[in-house]
Structures are given as C-alpha cells and as structure tokens.
PDB file of C-alpha atoms and ligand atoms in Angstrom:
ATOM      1  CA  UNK Y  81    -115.846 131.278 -53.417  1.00 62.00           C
ATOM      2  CA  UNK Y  82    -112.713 129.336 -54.244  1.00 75.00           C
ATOM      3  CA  UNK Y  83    -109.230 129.739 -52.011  1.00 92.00           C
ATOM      4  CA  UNK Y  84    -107.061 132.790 -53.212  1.00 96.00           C
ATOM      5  CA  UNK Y  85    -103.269 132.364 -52.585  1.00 98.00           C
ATOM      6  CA  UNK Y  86    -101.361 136.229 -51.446  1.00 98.00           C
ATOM      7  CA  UNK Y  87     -97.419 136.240 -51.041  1.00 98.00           C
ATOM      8  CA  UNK Y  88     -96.818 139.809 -51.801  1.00 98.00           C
ATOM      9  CA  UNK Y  89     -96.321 141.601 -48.473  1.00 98.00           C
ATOM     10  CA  UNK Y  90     -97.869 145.162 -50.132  1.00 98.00           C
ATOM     11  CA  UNK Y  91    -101.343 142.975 -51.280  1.00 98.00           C
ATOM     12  CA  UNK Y  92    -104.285 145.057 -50.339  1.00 98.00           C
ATOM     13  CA  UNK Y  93    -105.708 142.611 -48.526  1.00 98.00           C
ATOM     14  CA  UNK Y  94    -102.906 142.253 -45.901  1.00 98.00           C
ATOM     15  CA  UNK Y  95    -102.160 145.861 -45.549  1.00 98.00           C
ATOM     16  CA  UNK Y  96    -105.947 145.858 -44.758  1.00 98.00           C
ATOM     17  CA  UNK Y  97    -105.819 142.918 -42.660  1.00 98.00           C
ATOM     18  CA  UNK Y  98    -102.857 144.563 -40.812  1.00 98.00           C
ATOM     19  CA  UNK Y  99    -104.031 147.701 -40.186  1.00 98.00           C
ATOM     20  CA  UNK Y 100    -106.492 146.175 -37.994  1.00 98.00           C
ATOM     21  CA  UNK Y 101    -104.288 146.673 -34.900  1.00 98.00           C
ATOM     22  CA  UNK Y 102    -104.831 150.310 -35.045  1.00 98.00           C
ATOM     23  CA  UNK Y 103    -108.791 151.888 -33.265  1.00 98.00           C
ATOM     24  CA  UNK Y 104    -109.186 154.025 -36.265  1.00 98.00           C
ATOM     25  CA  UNK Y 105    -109.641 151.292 -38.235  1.00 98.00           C
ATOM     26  CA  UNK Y 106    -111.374 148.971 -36.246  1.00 98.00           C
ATOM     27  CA  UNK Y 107    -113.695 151.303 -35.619  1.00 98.00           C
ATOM     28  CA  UNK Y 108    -113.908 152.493 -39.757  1.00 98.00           C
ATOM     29  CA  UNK Y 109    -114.150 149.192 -40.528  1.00 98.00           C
ATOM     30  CA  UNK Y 110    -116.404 147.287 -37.592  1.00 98.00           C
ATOM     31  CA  UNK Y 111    -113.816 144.401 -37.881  1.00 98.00           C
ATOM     32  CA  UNK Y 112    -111.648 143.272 -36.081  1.00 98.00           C
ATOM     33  CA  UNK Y 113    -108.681 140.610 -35.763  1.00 98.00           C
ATOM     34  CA  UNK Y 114    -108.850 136.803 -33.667  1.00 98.00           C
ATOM     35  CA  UNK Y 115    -105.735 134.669 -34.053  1.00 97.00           C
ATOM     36  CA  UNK Y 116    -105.398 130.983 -33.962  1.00 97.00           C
ATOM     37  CA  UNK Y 117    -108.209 128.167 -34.696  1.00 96.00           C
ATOM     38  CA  UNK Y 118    -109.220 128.062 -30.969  1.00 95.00           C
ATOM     39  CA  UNK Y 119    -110.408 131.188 -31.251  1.00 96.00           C
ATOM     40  CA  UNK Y 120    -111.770 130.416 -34.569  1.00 97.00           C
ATOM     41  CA  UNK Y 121    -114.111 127.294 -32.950  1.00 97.00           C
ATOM     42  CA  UNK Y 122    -115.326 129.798 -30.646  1.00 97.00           C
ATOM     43  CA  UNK Y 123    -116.744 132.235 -32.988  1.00 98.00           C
ATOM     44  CA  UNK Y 124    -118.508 129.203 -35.172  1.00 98.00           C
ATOM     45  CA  UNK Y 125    -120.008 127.512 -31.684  1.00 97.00           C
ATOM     46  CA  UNK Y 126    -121.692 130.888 -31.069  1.00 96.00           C
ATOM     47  CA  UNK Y 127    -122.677 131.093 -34.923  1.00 97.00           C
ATOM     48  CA  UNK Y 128    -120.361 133.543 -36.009  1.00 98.00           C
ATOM     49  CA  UNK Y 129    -118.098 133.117 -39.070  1.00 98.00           C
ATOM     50  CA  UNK Y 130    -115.142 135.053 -40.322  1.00 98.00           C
ATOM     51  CA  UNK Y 131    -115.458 137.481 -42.764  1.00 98.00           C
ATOM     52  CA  UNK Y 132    -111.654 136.620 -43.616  1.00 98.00           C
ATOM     53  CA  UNK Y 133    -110.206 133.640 -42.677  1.00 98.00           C
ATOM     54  CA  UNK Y 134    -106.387 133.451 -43.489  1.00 98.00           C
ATOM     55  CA  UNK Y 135    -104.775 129.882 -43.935  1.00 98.00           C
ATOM     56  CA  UNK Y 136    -101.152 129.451 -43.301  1.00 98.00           C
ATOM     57  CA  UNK Y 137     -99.183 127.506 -46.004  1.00 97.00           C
ATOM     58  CA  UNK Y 138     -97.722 125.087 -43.426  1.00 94.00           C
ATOM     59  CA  UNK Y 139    -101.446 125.050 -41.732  1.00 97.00           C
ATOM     60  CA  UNK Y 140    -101.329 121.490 -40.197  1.00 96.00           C
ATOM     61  CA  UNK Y 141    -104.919 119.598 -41.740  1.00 96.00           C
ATOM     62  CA  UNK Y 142    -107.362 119.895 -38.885  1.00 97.00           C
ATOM     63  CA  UNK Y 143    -111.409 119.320 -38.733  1.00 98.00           C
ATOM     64  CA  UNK Y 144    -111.959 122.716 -36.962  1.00 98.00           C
ATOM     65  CA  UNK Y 145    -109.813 124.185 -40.067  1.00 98.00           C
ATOM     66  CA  UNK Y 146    -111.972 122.192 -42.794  1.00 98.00           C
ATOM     67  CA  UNK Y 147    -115.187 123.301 -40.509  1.00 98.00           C
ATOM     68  CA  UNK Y 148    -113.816 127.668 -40.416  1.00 98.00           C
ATOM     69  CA  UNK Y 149    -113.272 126.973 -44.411  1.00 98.00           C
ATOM     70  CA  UNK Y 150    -116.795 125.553 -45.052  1.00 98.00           C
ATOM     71  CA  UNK Y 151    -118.725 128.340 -42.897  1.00 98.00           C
ATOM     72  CA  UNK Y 152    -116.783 130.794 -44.102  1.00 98.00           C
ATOM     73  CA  UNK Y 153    -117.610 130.232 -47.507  1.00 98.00           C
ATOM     74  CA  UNK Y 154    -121.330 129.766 -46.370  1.00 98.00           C
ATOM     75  CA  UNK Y 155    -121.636 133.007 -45.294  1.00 98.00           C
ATOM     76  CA  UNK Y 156    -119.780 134.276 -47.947  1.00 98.00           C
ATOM     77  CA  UNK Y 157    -116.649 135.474 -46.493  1.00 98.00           C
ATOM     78  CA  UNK Y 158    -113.024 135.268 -48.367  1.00 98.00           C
ATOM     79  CA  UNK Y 159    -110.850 132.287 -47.861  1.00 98.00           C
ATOM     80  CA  UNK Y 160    -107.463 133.047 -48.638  1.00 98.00           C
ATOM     81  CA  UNK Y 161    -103.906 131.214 -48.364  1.00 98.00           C
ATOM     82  CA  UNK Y 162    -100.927 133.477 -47.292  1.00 98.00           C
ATOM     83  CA  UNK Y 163     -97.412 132.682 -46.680  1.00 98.00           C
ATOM     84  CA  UNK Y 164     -95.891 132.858 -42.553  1.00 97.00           C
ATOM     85  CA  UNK Y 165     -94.019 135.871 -43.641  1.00 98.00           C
ATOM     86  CA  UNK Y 166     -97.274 137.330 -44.287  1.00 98.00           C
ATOM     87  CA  UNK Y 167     -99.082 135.710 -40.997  1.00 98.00           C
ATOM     88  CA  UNK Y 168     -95.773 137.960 -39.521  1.00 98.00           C
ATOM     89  CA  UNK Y 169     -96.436 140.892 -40.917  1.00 98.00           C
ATOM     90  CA  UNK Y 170    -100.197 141.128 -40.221  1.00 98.00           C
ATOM     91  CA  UNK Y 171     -99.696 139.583 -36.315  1.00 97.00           C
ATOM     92  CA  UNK Y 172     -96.618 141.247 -35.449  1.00 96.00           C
ATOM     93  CA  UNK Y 173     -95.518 138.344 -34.134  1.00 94.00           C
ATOM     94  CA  UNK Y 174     -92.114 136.338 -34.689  1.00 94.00           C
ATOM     95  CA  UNK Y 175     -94.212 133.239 -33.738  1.00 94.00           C
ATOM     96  CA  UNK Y 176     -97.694 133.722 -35.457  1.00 97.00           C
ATOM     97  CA  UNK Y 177    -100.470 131.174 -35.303  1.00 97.00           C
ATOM     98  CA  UNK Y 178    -101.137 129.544 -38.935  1.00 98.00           C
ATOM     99  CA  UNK Y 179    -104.955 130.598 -39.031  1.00 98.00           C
ATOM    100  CA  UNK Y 180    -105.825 134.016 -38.442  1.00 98.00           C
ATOM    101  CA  UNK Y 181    -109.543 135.525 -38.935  1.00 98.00           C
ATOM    102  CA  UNK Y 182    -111.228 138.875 -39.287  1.00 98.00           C
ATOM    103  CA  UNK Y 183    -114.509 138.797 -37.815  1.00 98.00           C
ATOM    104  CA  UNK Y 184    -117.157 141.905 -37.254  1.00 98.00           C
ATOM    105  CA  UNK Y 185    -117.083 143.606 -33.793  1.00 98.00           C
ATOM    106  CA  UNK Y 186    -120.862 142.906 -31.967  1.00 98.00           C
ATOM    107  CA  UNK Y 187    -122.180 145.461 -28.953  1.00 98.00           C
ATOM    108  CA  UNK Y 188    -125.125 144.045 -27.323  1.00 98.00           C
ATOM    109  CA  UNK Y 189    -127.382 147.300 -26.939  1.00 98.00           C
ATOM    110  CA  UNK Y 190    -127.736 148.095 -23.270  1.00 97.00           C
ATOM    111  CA  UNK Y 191    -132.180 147.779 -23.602  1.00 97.00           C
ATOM    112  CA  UNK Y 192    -131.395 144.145 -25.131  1.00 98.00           C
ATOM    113  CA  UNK Y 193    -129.661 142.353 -22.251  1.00 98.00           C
ATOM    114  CA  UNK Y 194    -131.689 140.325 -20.149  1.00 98.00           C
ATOM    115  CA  UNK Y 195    -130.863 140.366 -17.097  1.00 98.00           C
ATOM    116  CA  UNK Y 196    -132.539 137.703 -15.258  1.00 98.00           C
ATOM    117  CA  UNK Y 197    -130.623 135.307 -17.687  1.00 98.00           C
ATOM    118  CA  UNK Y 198    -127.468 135.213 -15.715  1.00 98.00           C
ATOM    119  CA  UNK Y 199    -126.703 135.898 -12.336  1.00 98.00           C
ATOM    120  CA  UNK Y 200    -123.899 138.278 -12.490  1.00 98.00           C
ATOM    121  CA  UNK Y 201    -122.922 141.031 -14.634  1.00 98.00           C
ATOM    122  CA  UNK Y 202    -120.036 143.684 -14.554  1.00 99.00           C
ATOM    123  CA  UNK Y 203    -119.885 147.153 -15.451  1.00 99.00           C
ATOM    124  CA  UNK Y 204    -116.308 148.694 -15.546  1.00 99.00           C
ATOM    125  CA  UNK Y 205    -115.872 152.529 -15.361  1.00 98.00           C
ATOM    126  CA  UNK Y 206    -112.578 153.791 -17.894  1.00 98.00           C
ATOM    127  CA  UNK Y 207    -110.868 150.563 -17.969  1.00 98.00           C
ATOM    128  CA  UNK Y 208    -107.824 151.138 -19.541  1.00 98.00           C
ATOM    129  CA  UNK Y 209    -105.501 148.374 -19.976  1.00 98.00           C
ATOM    130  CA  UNK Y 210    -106.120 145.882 -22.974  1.00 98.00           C
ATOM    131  CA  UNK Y 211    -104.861 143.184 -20.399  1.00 98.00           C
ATOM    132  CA  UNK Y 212    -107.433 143.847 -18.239  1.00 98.00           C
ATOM    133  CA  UNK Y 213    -110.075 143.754 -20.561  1.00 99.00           C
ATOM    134  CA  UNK Y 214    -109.381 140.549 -22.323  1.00 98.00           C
ATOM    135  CA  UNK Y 215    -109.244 138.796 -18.681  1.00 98.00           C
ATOM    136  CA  UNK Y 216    -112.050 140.154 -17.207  1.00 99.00           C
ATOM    137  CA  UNK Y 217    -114.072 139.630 -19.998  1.00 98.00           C
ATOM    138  CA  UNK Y 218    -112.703 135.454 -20.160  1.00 98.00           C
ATOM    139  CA  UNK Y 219    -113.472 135.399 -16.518  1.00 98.00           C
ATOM    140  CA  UNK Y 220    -116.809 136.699 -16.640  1.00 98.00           C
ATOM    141  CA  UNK Y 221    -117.452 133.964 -19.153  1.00 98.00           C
ATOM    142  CA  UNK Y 222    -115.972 131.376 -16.630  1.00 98.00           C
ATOM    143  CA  UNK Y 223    -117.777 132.346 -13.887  1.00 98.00           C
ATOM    144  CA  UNK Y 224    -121.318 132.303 -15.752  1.00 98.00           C
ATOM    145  CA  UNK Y 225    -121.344 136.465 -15.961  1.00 98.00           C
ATOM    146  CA  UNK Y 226    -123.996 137.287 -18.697  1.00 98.00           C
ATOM    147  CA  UNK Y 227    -121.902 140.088 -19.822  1.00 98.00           C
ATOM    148  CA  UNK Y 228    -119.510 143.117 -19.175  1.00 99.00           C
ATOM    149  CA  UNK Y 229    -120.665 146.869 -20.152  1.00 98.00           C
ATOM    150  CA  UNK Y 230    -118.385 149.308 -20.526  1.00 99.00           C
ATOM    151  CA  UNK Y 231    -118.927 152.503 -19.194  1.00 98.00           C
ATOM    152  CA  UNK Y 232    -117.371 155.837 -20.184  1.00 98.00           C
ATOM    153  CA  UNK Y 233    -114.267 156.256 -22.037  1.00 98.00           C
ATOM    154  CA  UNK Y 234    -113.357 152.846 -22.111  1.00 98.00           C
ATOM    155  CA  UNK Y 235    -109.662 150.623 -23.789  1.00 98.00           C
ATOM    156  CA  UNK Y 236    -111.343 148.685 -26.950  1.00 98.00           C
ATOM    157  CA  UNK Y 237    -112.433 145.641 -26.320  1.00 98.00           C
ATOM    158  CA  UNK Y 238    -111.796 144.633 -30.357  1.00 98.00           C
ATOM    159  CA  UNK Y 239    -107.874 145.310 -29.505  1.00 98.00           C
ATOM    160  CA  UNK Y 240    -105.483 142.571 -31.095  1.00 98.00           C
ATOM    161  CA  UNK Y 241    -103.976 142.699 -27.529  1.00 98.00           C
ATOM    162  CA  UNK Y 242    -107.618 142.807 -25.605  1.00 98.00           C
ATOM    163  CA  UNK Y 243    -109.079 139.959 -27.692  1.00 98.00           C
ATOM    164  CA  UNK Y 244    -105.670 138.295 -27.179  1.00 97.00           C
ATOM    165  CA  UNK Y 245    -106.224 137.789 -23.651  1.00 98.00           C
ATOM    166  CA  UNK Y 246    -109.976 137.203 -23.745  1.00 98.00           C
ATOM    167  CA  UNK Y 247    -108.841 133.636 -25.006  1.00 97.00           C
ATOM    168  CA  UNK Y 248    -112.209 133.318 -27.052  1.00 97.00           C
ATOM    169  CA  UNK Y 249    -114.637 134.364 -24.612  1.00 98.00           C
ATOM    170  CA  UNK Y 250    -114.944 137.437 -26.460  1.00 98.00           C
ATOM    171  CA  UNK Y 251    -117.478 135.814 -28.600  1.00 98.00           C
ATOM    172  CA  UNK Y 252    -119.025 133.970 -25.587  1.00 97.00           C
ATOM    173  CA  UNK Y 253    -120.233 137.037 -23.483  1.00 98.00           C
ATOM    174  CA  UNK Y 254    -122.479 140.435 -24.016  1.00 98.00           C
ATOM    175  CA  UNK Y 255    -120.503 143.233 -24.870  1.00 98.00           C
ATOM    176  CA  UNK Y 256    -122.261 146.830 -24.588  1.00 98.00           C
ATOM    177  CA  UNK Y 257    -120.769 150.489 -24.457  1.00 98.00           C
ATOM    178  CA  UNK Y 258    -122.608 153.044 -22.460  1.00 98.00           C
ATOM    179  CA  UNK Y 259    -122.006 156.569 -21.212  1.00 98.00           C
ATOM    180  CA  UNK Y 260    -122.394 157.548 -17.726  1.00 98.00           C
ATOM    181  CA  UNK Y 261    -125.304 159.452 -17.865  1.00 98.00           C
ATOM    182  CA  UNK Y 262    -126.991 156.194 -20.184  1.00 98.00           C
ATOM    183  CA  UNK Y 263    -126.078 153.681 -17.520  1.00 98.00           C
ATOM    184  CA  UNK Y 264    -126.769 155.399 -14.465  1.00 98.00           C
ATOM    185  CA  UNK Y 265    -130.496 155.574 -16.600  1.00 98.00           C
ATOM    186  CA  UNK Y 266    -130.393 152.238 -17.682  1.00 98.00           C
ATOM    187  CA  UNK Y 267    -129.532 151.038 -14.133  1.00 97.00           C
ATOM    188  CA  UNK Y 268    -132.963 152.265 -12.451  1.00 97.00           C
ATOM    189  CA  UNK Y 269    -134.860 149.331 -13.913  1.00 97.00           C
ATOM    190  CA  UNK Y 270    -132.226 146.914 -12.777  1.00 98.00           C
ATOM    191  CA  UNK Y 271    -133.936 143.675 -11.021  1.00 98.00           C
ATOM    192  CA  UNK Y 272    -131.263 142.763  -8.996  1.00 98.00           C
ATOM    193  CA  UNK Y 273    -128.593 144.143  -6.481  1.00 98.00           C
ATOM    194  CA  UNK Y 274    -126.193 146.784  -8.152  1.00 98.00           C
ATOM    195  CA  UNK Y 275    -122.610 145.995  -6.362  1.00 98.00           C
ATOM    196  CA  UNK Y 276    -120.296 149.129  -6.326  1.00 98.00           C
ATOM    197  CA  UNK Y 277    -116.493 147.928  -5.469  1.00 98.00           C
ATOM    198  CA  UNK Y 278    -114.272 150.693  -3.373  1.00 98.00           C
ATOM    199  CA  UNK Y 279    -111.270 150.886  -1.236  1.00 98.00           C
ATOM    200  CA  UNK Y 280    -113.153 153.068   1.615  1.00 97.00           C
ATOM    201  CA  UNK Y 281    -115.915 150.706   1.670  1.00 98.00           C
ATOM    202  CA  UNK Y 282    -116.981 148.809   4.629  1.00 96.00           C
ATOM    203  CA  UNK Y 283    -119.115 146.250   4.071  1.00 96.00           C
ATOM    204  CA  UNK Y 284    -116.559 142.994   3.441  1.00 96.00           C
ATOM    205  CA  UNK Y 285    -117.897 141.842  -0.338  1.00 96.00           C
ATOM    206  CA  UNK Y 286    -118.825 138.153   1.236  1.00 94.00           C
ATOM    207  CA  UNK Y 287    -121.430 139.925   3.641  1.00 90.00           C
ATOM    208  CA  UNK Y 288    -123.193 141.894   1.580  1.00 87.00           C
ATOM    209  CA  UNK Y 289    -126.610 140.546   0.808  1.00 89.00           C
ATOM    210  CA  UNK Y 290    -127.112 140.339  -2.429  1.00 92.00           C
ATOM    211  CA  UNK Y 291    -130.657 139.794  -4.517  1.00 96.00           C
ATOM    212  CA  UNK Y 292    -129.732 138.179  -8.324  1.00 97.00           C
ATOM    213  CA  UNK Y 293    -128.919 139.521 -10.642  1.00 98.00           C
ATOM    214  CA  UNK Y 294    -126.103 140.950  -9.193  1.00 98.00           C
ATOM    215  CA  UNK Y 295    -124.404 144.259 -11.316  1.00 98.00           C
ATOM    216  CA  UNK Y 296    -120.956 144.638 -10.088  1.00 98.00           C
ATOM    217  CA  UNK Y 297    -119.287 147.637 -10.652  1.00 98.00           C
ATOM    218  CA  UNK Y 298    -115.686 147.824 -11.094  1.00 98.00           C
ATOM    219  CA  UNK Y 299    -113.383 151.204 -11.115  1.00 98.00           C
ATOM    220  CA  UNK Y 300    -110.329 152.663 -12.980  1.00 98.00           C
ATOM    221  CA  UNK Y 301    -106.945 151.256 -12.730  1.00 98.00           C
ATOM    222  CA  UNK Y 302    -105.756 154.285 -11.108  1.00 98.00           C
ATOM    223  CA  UNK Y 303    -108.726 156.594 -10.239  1.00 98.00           C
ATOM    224  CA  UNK Y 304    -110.917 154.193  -8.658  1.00 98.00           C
ATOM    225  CA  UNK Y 305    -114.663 154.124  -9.052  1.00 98.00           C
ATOM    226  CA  UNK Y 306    -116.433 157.595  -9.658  1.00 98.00           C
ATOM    227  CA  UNK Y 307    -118.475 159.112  -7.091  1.00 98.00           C
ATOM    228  CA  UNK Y 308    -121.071 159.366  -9.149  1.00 98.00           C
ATOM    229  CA  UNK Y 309    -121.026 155.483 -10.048  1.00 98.00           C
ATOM    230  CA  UNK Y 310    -120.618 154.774  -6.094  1.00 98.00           C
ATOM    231  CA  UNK Y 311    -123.301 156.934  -5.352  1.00 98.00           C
ATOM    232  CA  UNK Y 312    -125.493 154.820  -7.640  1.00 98.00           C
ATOM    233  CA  UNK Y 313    -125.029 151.645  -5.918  1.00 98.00           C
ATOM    234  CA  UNK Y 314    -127.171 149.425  -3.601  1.00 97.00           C
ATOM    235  CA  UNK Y 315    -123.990 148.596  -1.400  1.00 97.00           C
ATOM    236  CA  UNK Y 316    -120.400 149.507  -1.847  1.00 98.00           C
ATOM    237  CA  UNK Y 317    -117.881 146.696  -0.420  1.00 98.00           C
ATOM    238  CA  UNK Y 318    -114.565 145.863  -0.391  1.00 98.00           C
ATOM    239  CA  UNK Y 319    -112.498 142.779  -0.466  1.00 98.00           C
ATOM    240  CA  UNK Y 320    -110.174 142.592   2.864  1.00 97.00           C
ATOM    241  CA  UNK Y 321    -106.444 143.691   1.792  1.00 97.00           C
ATOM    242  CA  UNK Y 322    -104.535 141.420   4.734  1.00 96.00           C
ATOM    243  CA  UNK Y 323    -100.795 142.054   3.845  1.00 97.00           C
ATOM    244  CA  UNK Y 324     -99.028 145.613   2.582  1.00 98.00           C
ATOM    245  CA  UNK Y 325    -100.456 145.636  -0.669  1.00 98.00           C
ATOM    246  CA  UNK Y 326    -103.422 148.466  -0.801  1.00 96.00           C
ATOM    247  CA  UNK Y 327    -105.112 147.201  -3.441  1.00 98.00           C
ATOM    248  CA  UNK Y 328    -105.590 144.306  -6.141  1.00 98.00           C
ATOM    249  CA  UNK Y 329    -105.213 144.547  -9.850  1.00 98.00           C
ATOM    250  CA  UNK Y 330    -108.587 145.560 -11.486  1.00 98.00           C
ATOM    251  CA  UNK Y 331    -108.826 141.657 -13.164  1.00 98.00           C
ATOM    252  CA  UNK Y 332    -108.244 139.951 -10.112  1.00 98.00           C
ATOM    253  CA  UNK Y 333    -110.402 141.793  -7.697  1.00 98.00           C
ATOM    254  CA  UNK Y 334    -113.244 141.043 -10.765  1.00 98.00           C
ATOM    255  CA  UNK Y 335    -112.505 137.672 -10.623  1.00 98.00           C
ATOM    256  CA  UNK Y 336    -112.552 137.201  -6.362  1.00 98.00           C
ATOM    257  CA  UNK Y 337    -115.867 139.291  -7.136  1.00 98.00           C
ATOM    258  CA  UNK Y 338    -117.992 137.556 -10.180  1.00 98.00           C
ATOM    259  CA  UNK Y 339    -117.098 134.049  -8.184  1.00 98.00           C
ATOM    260  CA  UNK Y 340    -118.403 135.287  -5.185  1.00 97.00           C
ATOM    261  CA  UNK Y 341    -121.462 136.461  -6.186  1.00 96.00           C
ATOM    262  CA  UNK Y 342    -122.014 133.605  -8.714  1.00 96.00           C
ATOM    263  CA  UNK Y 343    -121.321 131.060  -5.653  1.00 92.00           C
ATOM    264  CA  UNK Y 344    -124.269 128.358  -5.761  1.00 85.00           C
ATOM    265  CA  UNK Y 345    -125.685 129.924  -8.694  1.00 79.00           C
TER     266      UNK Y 345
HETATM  267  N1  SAM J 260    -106.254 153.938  -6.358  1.00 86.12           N
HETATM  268  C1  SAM J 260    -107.474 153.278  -6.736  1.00 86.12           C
HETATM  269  C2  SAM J 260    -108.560 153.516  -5.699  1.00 86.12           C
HETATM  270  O1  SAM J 260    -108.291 154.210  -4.733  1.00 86.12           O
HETATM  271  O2  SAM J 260    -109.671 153.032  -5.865  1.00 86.12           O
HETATM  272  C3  SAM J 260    -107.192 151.826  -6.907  1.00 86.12           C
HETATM  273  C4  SAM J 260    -107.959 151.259  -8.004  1.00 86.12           C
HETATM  274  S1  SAM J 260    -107.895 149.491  -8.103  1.00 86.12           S
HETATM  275  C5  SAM J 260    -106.303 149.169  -8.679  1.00 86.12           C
HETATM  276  C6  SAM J 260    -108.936 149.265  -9.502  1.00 86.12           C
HETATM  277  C7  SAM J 260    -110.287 148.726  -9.174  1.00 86.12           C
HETATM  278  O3  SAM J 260    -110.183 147.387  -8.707  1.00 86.12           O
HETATM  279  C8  SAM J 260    -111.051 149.454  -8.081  1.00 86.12           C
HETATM  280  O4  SAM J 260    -111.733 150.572  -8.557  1.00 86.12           O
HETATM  281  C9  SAM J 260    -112.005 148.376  -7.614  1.00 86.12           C
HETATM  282  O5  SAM J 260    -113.082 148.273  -8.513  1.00 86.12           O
HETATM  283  C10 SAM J 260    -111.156 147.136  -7.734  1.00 86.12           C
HETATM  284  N2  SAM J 260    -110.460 146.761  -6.492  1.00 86.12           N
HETATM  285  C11 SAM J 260    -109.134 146.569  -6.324  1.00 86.12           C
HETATM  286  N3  SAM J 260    -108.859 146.183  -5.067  1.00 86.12           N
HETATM  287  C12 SAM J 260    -110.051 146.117  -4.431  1.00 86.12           C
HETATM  288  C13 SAM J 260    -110.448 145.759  -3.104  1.00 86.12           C
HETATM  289  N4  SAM J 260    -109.557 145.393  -2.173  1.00 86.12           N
HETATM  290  N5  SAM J 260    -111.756 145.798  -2.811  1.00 86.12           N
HETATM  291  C14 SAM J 260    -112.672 146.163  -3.720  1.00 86.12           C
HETATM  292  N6  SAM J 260    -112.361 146.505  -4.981  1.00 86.12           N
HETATM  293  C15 SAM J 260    -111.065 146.479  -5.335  1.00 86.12           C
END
C-alpha cells in the first residue's frame, strides 16, 4: 500500500487516530496509541507492527523509520504522511514526536503465562494512576519480571499517558487482566512463593525466603492491599520506612521489590 498524505484536521483518520486517548475507544477499537520511533523499534523487535504508522512531514530520514514503513506495509497496515499540526492535534502535545503509531492492545491470558520462565512477576490490586502503571510495568521489564497482571478494577494500561511512561516496555512484558475471584483461582497452582506487600507486615522484604518464581503482590495507591489478596499470600513483608514518611509511592516500593527478589537471578 502506497503512502497517503492527510492535512485536513477533520480527516477521518485523525479524528479516529485522536480519539484514541479516550477508554471507550480503546477498548471499541482494541488499539491503541505509541508515540515516537523508540517506541516504534520496540514493537518491531518483539514482532509487532503498527496498524497505523503516521510520518511527520519534517520526519528526519532514519533506518528505524525506513524499517516501521517496510513492516508496516508487510503486514498490511496504512502508512500515511500528516502535517505537525496534525501530529498536535492527535498527541495533544505542543511538542509532538514526528512518528506516531497505532498498534493493537495484547492481554496475555492468565492460563498462558509460564511461570517458571522468569523469576519474578507482579500482580497489582486497583492500580489507579496511569503514572504508575507505565513505570511499573518499564521496571518490571528492567528487572527481568516476566510480566504484571492486573487485578480488579484496574487504570488502562493502553492509556496515551500509561504507555507514555512505560517507555516501550509495554511491548516487552506479559500483560493480563484478572478479577479477584480468577486470580486468587489461578494463584493455587502457582510454583513459586506468592509475596503479599503491606504496611502492618513484619517480616522485612530482604528476609523473607523466597522459592522462584516469586508473585509479588502490590496494593492500591490509597487503600492498600485487600484482605482478601493478603490473606492469599505465602508471606506478607514490608520494606523498613526509616525517616517520617509512612509509606513509598506504589512504583517505587515495586521497583525496591522486583530487584530484590530478582537479585542473583
Ligand atoms: N495507605 C496505604 C496502606 O495503608 O497500605 C498505602 C498504600 S501504598 C502508597 C501503595 C502500595 O505500595 C502498598 O499497597 C504496597 O503494595 C506498596 N508499599 C508502599 N510502601 C511500602 C512499604 N514500606 N512496604 C511494603 N509495601 C509498600
């Protein structure tokens, strides 16, 4: 399929493009929207190409640009060539990157993950800031985390703002959905050690012994983790709060967590 140029604002295509920042129609369409050709390289190295890619006019020549354009069209997705008032409109941005890309969402079904392929994973119970998401899924990617399953009424993880911070590892990980009552089912055949995380814990999070895979399971911003999730757990720990501060932000305590069970591995 040959290059298409848009420069009307109303096109179809860019109102469709656009409208990609709202759930409803992430979730109508099973698309979602990555910006900027790192991204892009990410997506191809795990064999995924965009269903849209849109070029910039003042796109700089690149080989990861010539190498998006040749798998879109191998996999028959649109290539089309848009002006930077239209890269505007559809990023919201006064500063937009010069390639953007519409790509389908992917859920890893919870029976399909293998668990003894990694030696971490995270669960995270009504996460709720897009923030949060995007980094904790990037830094399960850094620290060698197979993937992160989101459990109960979750923030998207297809958010422009979500994916955003995810910094391409949104493509790299597992991403699965699950309700409570399906994960605490799923759970019972887990190999490894299932790692709740809590504030009235008392088991420091280095001492814990720990038998890989580890599961760690991560709480609410504001609520915490459930009961019911807590009650489900091998051990519960905590990491030691040493100043005034009674707790860490949900992405950072992940991170001091996935890297401490992931030590050695
Ligand atoms: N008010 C909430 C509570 O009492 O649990 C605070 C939630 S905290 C901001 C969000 C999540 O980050 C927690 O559910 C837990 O998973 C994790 N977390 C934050 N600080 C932690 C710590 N010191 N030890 C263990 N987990 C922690």
């Amino acid at each position: 399929m040959s290059e298409r140029e848009i420069t009307s604002l109303t096109n179809d295509t860019v109102k469709a493009v656009r409208a990609l920042h709202m759930r409803k129609e992430r979730e109508a369409t099973g698309r979602f929207l990555a910006e900027g050709l790192k991204f892009i390289g990410e997506a191809l190295d795990q064999g995924r190409a965009p269903k849209i890619l849109l070029v910039g006019q003042d796109a700089r020549p690149h080989p990861l640009l010539d190498r998006a354009k040749a798998e879109t069209r191998k996999a028959g997705g649109e290539i089309v060539v848009v002006t930077h008032a239209i890269l505007e409109k559809i990023s919201r941005r006064d500063n937009p990157q010069t390639v953007l890309a519409v790509f389908e969402q992917k859920y890893t079904p919870l029976d399909a993950l293998k668990p003894e392929t990694a030696p971490c994973w995270v669960a995270l119970e009504q996460v709720r800031d897009p923030g949060n998401l995007g980094t904790i899924i990037r830094t399960a990617d850094a620290a060698g985390c197979g993937g992160v399953i989101l459990v109960g009424d979750c923030v998207d993880p297809f958010s422009v703002e979500a994916v955003r911070a995810t910094m391409g590892s949104v493509f790299a990980v597992a991403i699965c959905k699950a309700t409570p009552a399906e994960f605490l089912a799923w759970r019972a055949s887990w190999p490894g050690s299932v790692i709740g995380t809590r504030l009235d814990a008392t088991s420091d999070h280095r001492s814990a012994r720990v038998v890989r895979p580890s599961l760690v399971l991560m709480g609410n911003e504001q609520a915490g983790l459930t009961d019911d999730l807590a009650a489900a757990c091998d051990v519960n720990v905590k990491i030691p709060m040493r100043g005034r501060a009674d707790s860490l932000n949900l992405a950072v305590a992940t991170g001091v967590m996935v890297y401490a069970m992931t030590e050695d591995a």
